[in-house]
Coordinates of N, CA and C in Angstrom, one line a residue:
X1 N 0.8 -1.2 0.0 CA 0.0 0.0 0.0 C 0.9 1.2 0.0
X2 N 0.4 2.3 -0.7 CA 1.2 3.5 -0.8 C 1.0 4.3 0.5
X3 N 1.9 5.2 0.8 CA 1.9 6.0 2.0 C 0.7 6.9 2.0
X4 N 0.3 7.6 0.8 CA -0.9 8.5 0.8 C -2.1 7.7 1.1
X5 N -2.2 6.5 0.6 CA -3.4 5.6 0.9 C -3.5 5.3 2.4
X6 N -2.4 4.9 3.0 CA -2.4 4.6 4.4 C -2.7 5.8 5.3
X7 N -2.2 7.0 4.9 CA -2.5 8.2 5.6 C -4.0 8.5 5.5
X8 N -4.6 8.3 4.4 CA -6.0 8.5 4.2 C -6.8 7.6 5.1
X9 N -6.4 6.3 5.2 CA -7.1 5.3 6.1 C -6.9 5.8 7.5
X10 N -5.7 6.1 7.9 CA -5.5 6.6 9.3 C -6.3 7.8 9.7
X11 N -6.5 8.7 8.7 CA -7.2 9.9 8.9 C -8.8 9.8 9.1
X12 N -9.3 8.6 8.8 CA -10.7 8.4 8.8 C -11.4 8.7 10.1
X13 N -10.8 8.3 11.2 CA -11.4 8.5 12.5 C -11.6 10.1 12.7
X14 N -10.5 10.8 12.4 CA -10.6 12.3 12.6 C -11.6 12.9 11.6
X15 N -11.6 12.4 10.4 CA -12.6 12.9 9.4 C -14.0 12.6 9.9
X16 N -14.3 11.5 10.4 CA -15.6 11.1 10.9 C -16.0 12.0 12.1
X17 N -15.1 12.3 13.0 CA -15.3 13.2 14.2 C -15.6 14.6 13.7
X18 N -14.8 15.1 12.7 CA -15.1 16.4 12.2 C -16.4 16.5 11.5
X19 N -16.7 15.4 10.7 CA -18.0 15.4 10.0 C -19.2 15.4 11.0
X20 N -19.1 14.6 12.1 CA -20.1 14.6 13.1 C -20.3 16.0 13.8
X21 N -19.2 16.7 14.0 CA -19.2 18.0 14.6 C -19.9 19.0 13.6
X22 N -19.6 19.0 12.4 CA -20.2 19.9 11.4 C -21.7 19.6 11.2
X23 N -22.1 18.3 11.2 CA -23.5 18.0 11.0 C -24.2 18.4 12.3
X24 N -23.7 18.2 13.5 CA -24.4 18.5 14.7 C -24.6 20.0 14.8
X25 N -23.5 20.8 14.4 CA -23.7 22.3 14.4 C -24.7 22.7 13.4
X26 N -24.7 22.1 12.2 CA -25.7 22.5 11.2 C -27.1 22.2 11.6
X27 N -27.3 21.0 12.3 CA -28.6 20.6 12.7 C -29.2 21.3 13.9
X28 N -28.3 22.1 14.6 CA -28.7 22.8 15.8 C -29.4 24.1 15.5
X29 N -29.4 24.5 14.2 CA -30.0 25.8 13.8 C -31.3 25.5 13.1
X30 N -31.7 26.5 12.3 CA -32.9 26.4 11.5 C -32.9 25.2 10.5
X31 N -31.7 25.0 9.9 CA -31.7 23.9 8.9 C -32.0 22.5 9.6
X32 N -31.7 22.4 10.9 CA -32.0 21.2 11.6 C -33.5 20.9 11.7
X33 N -34.3 22.0 12.0 CA -35.7 21.8 12.0 C -36.3 21.5 10.7
X34 N -35.7 22.1 9.6 CA -36.2 21.8 8.3 C -35.8 20.4 7.9
X35 N -34.7 19.9 8.3 CA -34.2 18.5 8.0 C -35.1 17.5 8.7
X36 N -35.5 17.8 10.0 CA -36.4 16.9 10.7 C -37.7 16.8 10.0
X37 N -38.2 18.0 9.6 CA -39.5 18.0 8.8 C -39.4 17.2 7.6
X38 N -38.3 17.3 6.9 CA -38.1 16.6 5.6 C -38.1 15.1 5.8
X39 N -37.3 14.6 6.8 CA -37.3 13.2 7.0 C -38.6 12.6 7.6
X40 N -39.4 13.4 8.1 CA -40.7 13.0 8.6 C -41.7 12.8 7.4
X41 N -41.4 13.3 6.2 CA -42.3 13.2 5.1 C -42.4 11.8 4.5
X42 N -41.3 11.0 4.7 CA -41.3 9.7 4.1 C -39.9 9.2 4.0
X43 N -39.7 8.2 3.1 CA -38.4 7.6 3.0 C -37.3 8.5 2.6
X44 N -36.2 8.5 3.2 CA -35.0 9.2 2.8 C -34.0 8.3 2.2
X45 N -33.6 8.6 1.0 CA -32.6 7.8 0.2 C -31.3 8.6 0.3
X46 N -30.3 8.0 0.9 CA -29.0 8.6 1.0 C -28.1 8.0 0.0
X47 N -27.2 8.8 -0.5 CA -26.2 8.3 -1.5 C -24.9 8.9 -1.4
X48 N -23.9 8.2 -1.8 CA -22.5 8.7 -1.9 C -21.7 8.0 -3.0
X49 N -20.5 8.5 -3.3 CA -19.6 7.9 -4.2 C -18.4 7.4 -3.5
X50 N -17.9 6.3 -3.9 CA -16.7 5.8 -3.2 C -16.9 5.6 -1.7
X51 N -15.9 6.1 -1.0 CA -15.9 5.9 0.5 C -17.1 6.6 1.1
X52 N -17.6 7.7 0.5 CA -18.7 8.4 1.0 C -20.0 7.6 1.0
X53 N -20.0 6.5 0.2 CA -21.2 5.6 0.2 C -21.3 5.0 1.6
X54 N -20.2 4.7 2.3 CA -20.2 4.2 3.6 C -20.8 5.2 4.6
X55 N -20.5 6.4 4.5 CA -21.1 7.5 5.3 C -22.6 7.5 5.1
X56 N -23.0 7.4 3.8 CA -24.5 7.4 3.5 C -25.2 6.2 4.1
X57 N -24.5 5.1 4.1 CA -25.1 3.8 4.7 C -25.2 4.1 6.2
X58 N -24.2 4.6 6.8 CA -24.3 4.9 8.3 C -25.4 5.9 8.6
X59 N -25.5 6.9 7.8 CA -26.6 7.9 8.1 C -28.0 7.3 7.9
X60 N -28.1 6.4 6.9 CA -29.4 5.8 6.7 C -29.7 4.8 7.9
X61 N -28.6 4.2 8.5 CA -28.8 3.3 9.6 C -29.3 4.1 10.8
X62 N -28.7 5.3 11.0 CA -29.1 6.1 12.2 C -30.5 6.6 12.0
X63 N -30.9 6.9 10.8 CA -32.3 7.3 10.6 C -33.3 6.2 10.9
X64 N -32.9 5.0 10.5 CA -33.7 3.8 10.7 C -33.8 3.5 12.2
X65 N -32.7 3.6 12.9 CA -32.6 3.4 14.4 C -33.5 4.4 15.1
X66 N -33.7 5.6 14.5 CA -34.6 6.6 15.1 C -36.0 6.4 14.7
X67 N -36.3 5.3 13.9 CA -37.7 5.0 13.5 C -38.1 5.7 12.2
X68 N -37.1 6.2 11.5 CA -37.4 6.9 10.2 C -37.0 5.9 9.0
X69 N -37.9 5.8 8.0 CA -37.5 4.9 6.9 C -36.4 5.5 6.1
X70 N -35.4 4.8 5.8 CA -34.2 5.2 5.0 C -33.5 4.1 4.4
X71 N -33.0 4.3 3.2 CA -32.1 3.4 2.5 C -30.9 4.1 2.0
X72 N -29.9 3.4 1.7 CA -28.6 4.0 1.1 C -28.3 3.3 -0.2
X73 N -27.8 4.0 -1.1 CA -27.3 3.5 -2.4 C -26.0 4.2 -2.8
X74 N -25.3 3.7 -3.8 CA -24.3 4.4 -4.4 C -24.9 5.4 -5.4
X75 N -24.3 6.6 -5.5 CA -24.8 7.7 -6.3 C -24.9 7.2 -7.8
X76 N -24.0 6.2 -8.1 CA -24.1 5.7 -9.5 C -25.4 5.0 -9.8
X77 N -26.0 4.5 -8.7 CA -27.3 3.9 -8.9 C -28.4 4.8 -9.3
X78 N -28.2 6.1 -9.1 CA -29.2 7.2 -9.4 C -29.0 7.7 -10.8
X79 N -28.1 7.3 -11.6 CA -27.8 7.8 -12.9 C -29.1 7.8 -13.8
X80 N -29.9 6.7 -13.6 CA -31.1 6.6 -14.5 C -32.3 7.2 -13.8
X81 N -32.1 7.8 -12.6 CA -33.1 8.5 -11.8 C -33.7 7.6 -10.7
X82 N -34.6 8.2 -10.0 CA -35.3 7.5 -8.9 C -36.7 7.3 -9.3
X83 N -37.2 6.1 -9.2 CA -38.6 5.8 -9.5 C -39.6 6.8 -8.8
X84 N -40.5 7.3 -9.5 CA -41.5 8.2 -8.9 C -42.1 7.6 -7.6
X85 N -42.1 8.4 -6.5 CA -42.7 8.0 -5.3 C -41.8 7.1 -4.4
X86 N -40.6 6.8 -4.8 CA -39.7 5.9 -4.0 C -39.3 6.6 -2.8
X87 N -38.8 7.9 -2.9 CA -38.3 8.6 -1.7 C -38.8 10.0 -1.7
X88 N -39.0 10.4 -0.4 CA -39.4 11.8 -0.2 C -38.2 12.8 -0.3
X89 N -37.1 12.3 0.1 CA -35.8 13.1 0.1 C -34.7 12.2 -0.4
X90 N -33.8 12.8 -1.2 CA -32.6 12.2 -1.7 C -31.5 13.1 -1.0
X91 N -30.6 12.5 -0.2 CA -29.5 13.2 0.5 C -28.2 12.7 0.0
X92 N -27.4 13.5 -0.7 CA -26.1 13.2 -1.1 C -25.1 13.5 -0.1
X93 N -24.1 12.6 0.1 CA -23.1 12.7 1.1 C -21.7 12.7 0.4
X94 N -20.8 13.7 0.7 CA -19.5 13.7 0.1 C -18.5 14.2 1.1
X95 N -17.5 13.4 1.4 CA -16.5 13.9 2.4 C -15.7 15.0 1.8
X96 N -15.3 14.9 0.5 CA -14.5 16.0 -0.1 C -15.3 17.1 -0.7
X97 N -16.6 16.9 -1.0 CA -17.4 17.9 -1.7 C -17.2 17.9 -3.2
X98 N -16.4 17.0 -3.7 CA -16.2 17.0 -5.2 C -16.9 15.9 -5.9
X99 N -17.7 15.1 -5.2 CA -18.4 14.0 -5.8 C -19.7 14.5 -6.5
X100 N -19.6 14.9 -7.7 CA -20.6 15.6 -8.4 C -21.9 14.7 -8.5
X101 N -21.8 13.4 -8.7 CA -23.0 12.6 -8.8 C -23.7 12.5 -7.5
X102 N -22.9 12.5 -6.4 CA -23.6 12.4 -5.0 C -24.2 13.7 -4.6
X103 N -23.6 14.8 -5.0 CA -24.1 16.1 -4.5 C -25.1 16.7 -5.4
X104 N -25.1 16.5 -6.7 CA -26.0 17.2 -7.6 C -27.2 16.3 -8.1
X105 N -27.1 15.0 -7.9 CA -28.2 14.1 -8.2 C -28.7 14.3 -9.7
X106 N -27.8 14.2 -10.7 CA -28.2 14.5 -12.0 C -29.4 13.6 -12.5
X107 N -29.6 12.5 -12.0 CA -30.7 11.6 -12.5 C -32.0 11.8 -11.7
X108 N -31.9 12.7 -10.7 CA -33.1 12.9 -9.8 C -33.8 14.3 -10.2
X109 N -35.0 14.2 -10.6 CA -35.7 15.4 -11.0 C -35.9 16.4 -9.8
X110 N -35.8 17.7 -10.2 CA -36.0 18.7 -9.1 C -37.5 18.8 -8.9
X111 N -37.8 19.0 -7.6 CA -39.3 19.2 -7.3 C -39.8 20.5 -7.8
X112 N -40.9 20.5 -8.3 CA -41.6 21.7 -8.8 C -43.0 21.7 -8.4
X113 N -43.6 22.9 -8.5 CA -45.0 23.0 -8.1 C -46.0 22.2 -9.0
X114 N -45.5 21.9 -10.2 CA -46.3 21.2 -11.1 C -46.1 19.7 -11.2
X115 N -45.3 19.1 -10.3 CA -45.0 17.7 -10.4 C -45.9 16.8 -9.6
X116 N -46.9 17.4 -8.9 CA -47.8 16.7 -8.1 C -47.2 16.1 -6.9
X117 N -46.1 16.6 -6.5 CA -45.4 16.2 -5.2 C -44.7 14.9 -5.4
X118 N -44.4 14.4 -6.6 CA -43.8 13.1 -6.8 C -42.3 13.2 -6.8
X119 N -41.7 14.3 -7.2 CA -40.2 14.4 -7.2 C -39.7 14.6 -5.7
X120 N -38.6 14.0 -5.4 CA -38.1 14.1 -4.0 C -37.4 15.4 -3.8
X121 N -37.4 15.8 -2.5 CA -36.5 16.9 -2.1 C -35.1 16.5 -2.3
X122 N -34.2 17.4 -2.6 CA -32.8 17.0 -2.7 C -32.0 17.9 -1.8
X123 N -30.9 17.2 -1.2 CA -30.1 17.9 -0.2 C -28.7 17.3 -0.3
X124 N -27.7 18.0 0.2 CA -26.3 17.5 0.2 C -25.6 17.8 1.5
X125 N -24.7 16.9 1.9 CA -23.9 17.1 3.1 C -22.4 16.9 2.8
X126 N -21.5 17.7 3.3 CA -20.1 17.5 3.2 C -19.4 18.0 4.4
X127 N -18.2 17.5 4.7 CA -17.6 17.8 6.0 C -16.6 19.0 6.0
X128 N -16.1 19.5 4.9 CA -15.2 20.6 4.9 C -15.7 21.9 4.4
X129 N -15.0 23.0 4.6 CA -15.4 24.3 4.2 C -15.2 24.5 2.7
X130 N -16.0 25.5 2.1 CA -15.7 26.0 0.8 C -16.2 25.1 -0.4
X131 N -17.0 24.2 -0.2 CA -17.5 23.3 -1.3 C -18.8 23.8 -1.8
X132 N -19.1 23.2 -3.0 CA -20.5 23.5 -3.6 C -21.6 23.0 -2.6
X133 N -21.3 21.9 -1.9 CA -22.3 21.4 -1.0 C -22.5 22.4 0.2
X134 N -21.4 23.0 0.7 CA -21.5 24.0 1.7 C -22.3 25.2 1.3
X135 N -22.0 25.7 0.0 CA -22.8 26.8 -0.5 C -24.2 26.5 -0.6
X136 N -24.5 25.2 -1.1 CA -25.9 24.8 -1.2 C -26.6 24.7 0.1
X137 N -25.9 24.3 1.1 CA -26.5 24.2 2.5 C -26.8 25.6 3.0
X138 N -25.9 26.6 2.7 CA -26.2 28.0 3.1 C -27.5 28.5 2.4
X139 N -27.7 28.2 1.1 CA -28.9 28.6 0.5 C -30.1 27.9 1.1
X140 N -30.0 26.7 1.5 CA -31.1 26.0 2.2 C -31.4 26.6 3.5
X141 N -30.4 27.0 4.3 CA -30.6 27.7 5.6 C -31.3 29.0 5.4
X142 N -31.1 29.7 4.3 CA -31.7 30.9 4.0 C -33.2 30.7 3.5
X143 N -33.6 29.5 3.4 CA -34.9 29.2 3.0 C -35.1 29.1 1.5
X144 N -34.0 29.1 0.7 CA -34.1 29.0 -0.7 C -33.8 27.6 -1.2
X145 N -34.5 27.2 -2.3 CA -34.2 25.9 -2.8 C -32.8 26.0 -3.5
X146 N -32.0 24.9 -3.4 CA -30.7 24.9 -4.1 C -30.9 24.3 -5.5
X147 N -30.7 25.2 -6.4 CA -30.8 24.7 -7.8 C -29.4 24.7 -8.5
X148 N -29.1 23.8 -9.3 CA -27.9 23.7 -10.0 C -28.2 23.4 -11.5
X149 N -27.3 23.9 -12.3 CA -27.4 23.5 -13.8 C -26.6 22.3 -14.0
X150 N -27.0 21.4 -14.8 CA -26.3 20.2 -15.1 C -26.0 20.1 -16.6
X151 N -24.8 19.8 -17.0 CA -24.5 19.7 -18.4 C -25.3 18.5 -19.0
X152 N -25.6 18.7 -20.3 CA -26.2 17.6 -21.0 C -27.7 17.8 -21.2

């Protein structure tokens, strides 16, 4: 194994602690009450790419332990979209903030007033500062929907 790989493995405990602190801080404010409201709507589908898939699996397990329906998938599983009505919320998880498929859900339609409520809410979580997910979370805290353009 290469030294950078081993350093990454050894850093995971600190990364998880930092992520837990960031999520706890975010959930203690207004975004926390909106997140609770969102997960009460129905099934939450969490997704991540690579190692972040494991964080998505853990988050889904915590939701289930709290009595909330949740499943986790790889973001690659969402490339063809999410079947209508499967999930009330799709939550992307990315440790680095660079996992475009996990954060932007290109196969998941944006909810609109004309969709009859079938498209899921979309959200993203990441552990470090300065990422697209962090900017998106700030927009959500201000009460705005986070919209992104996707190529193609």
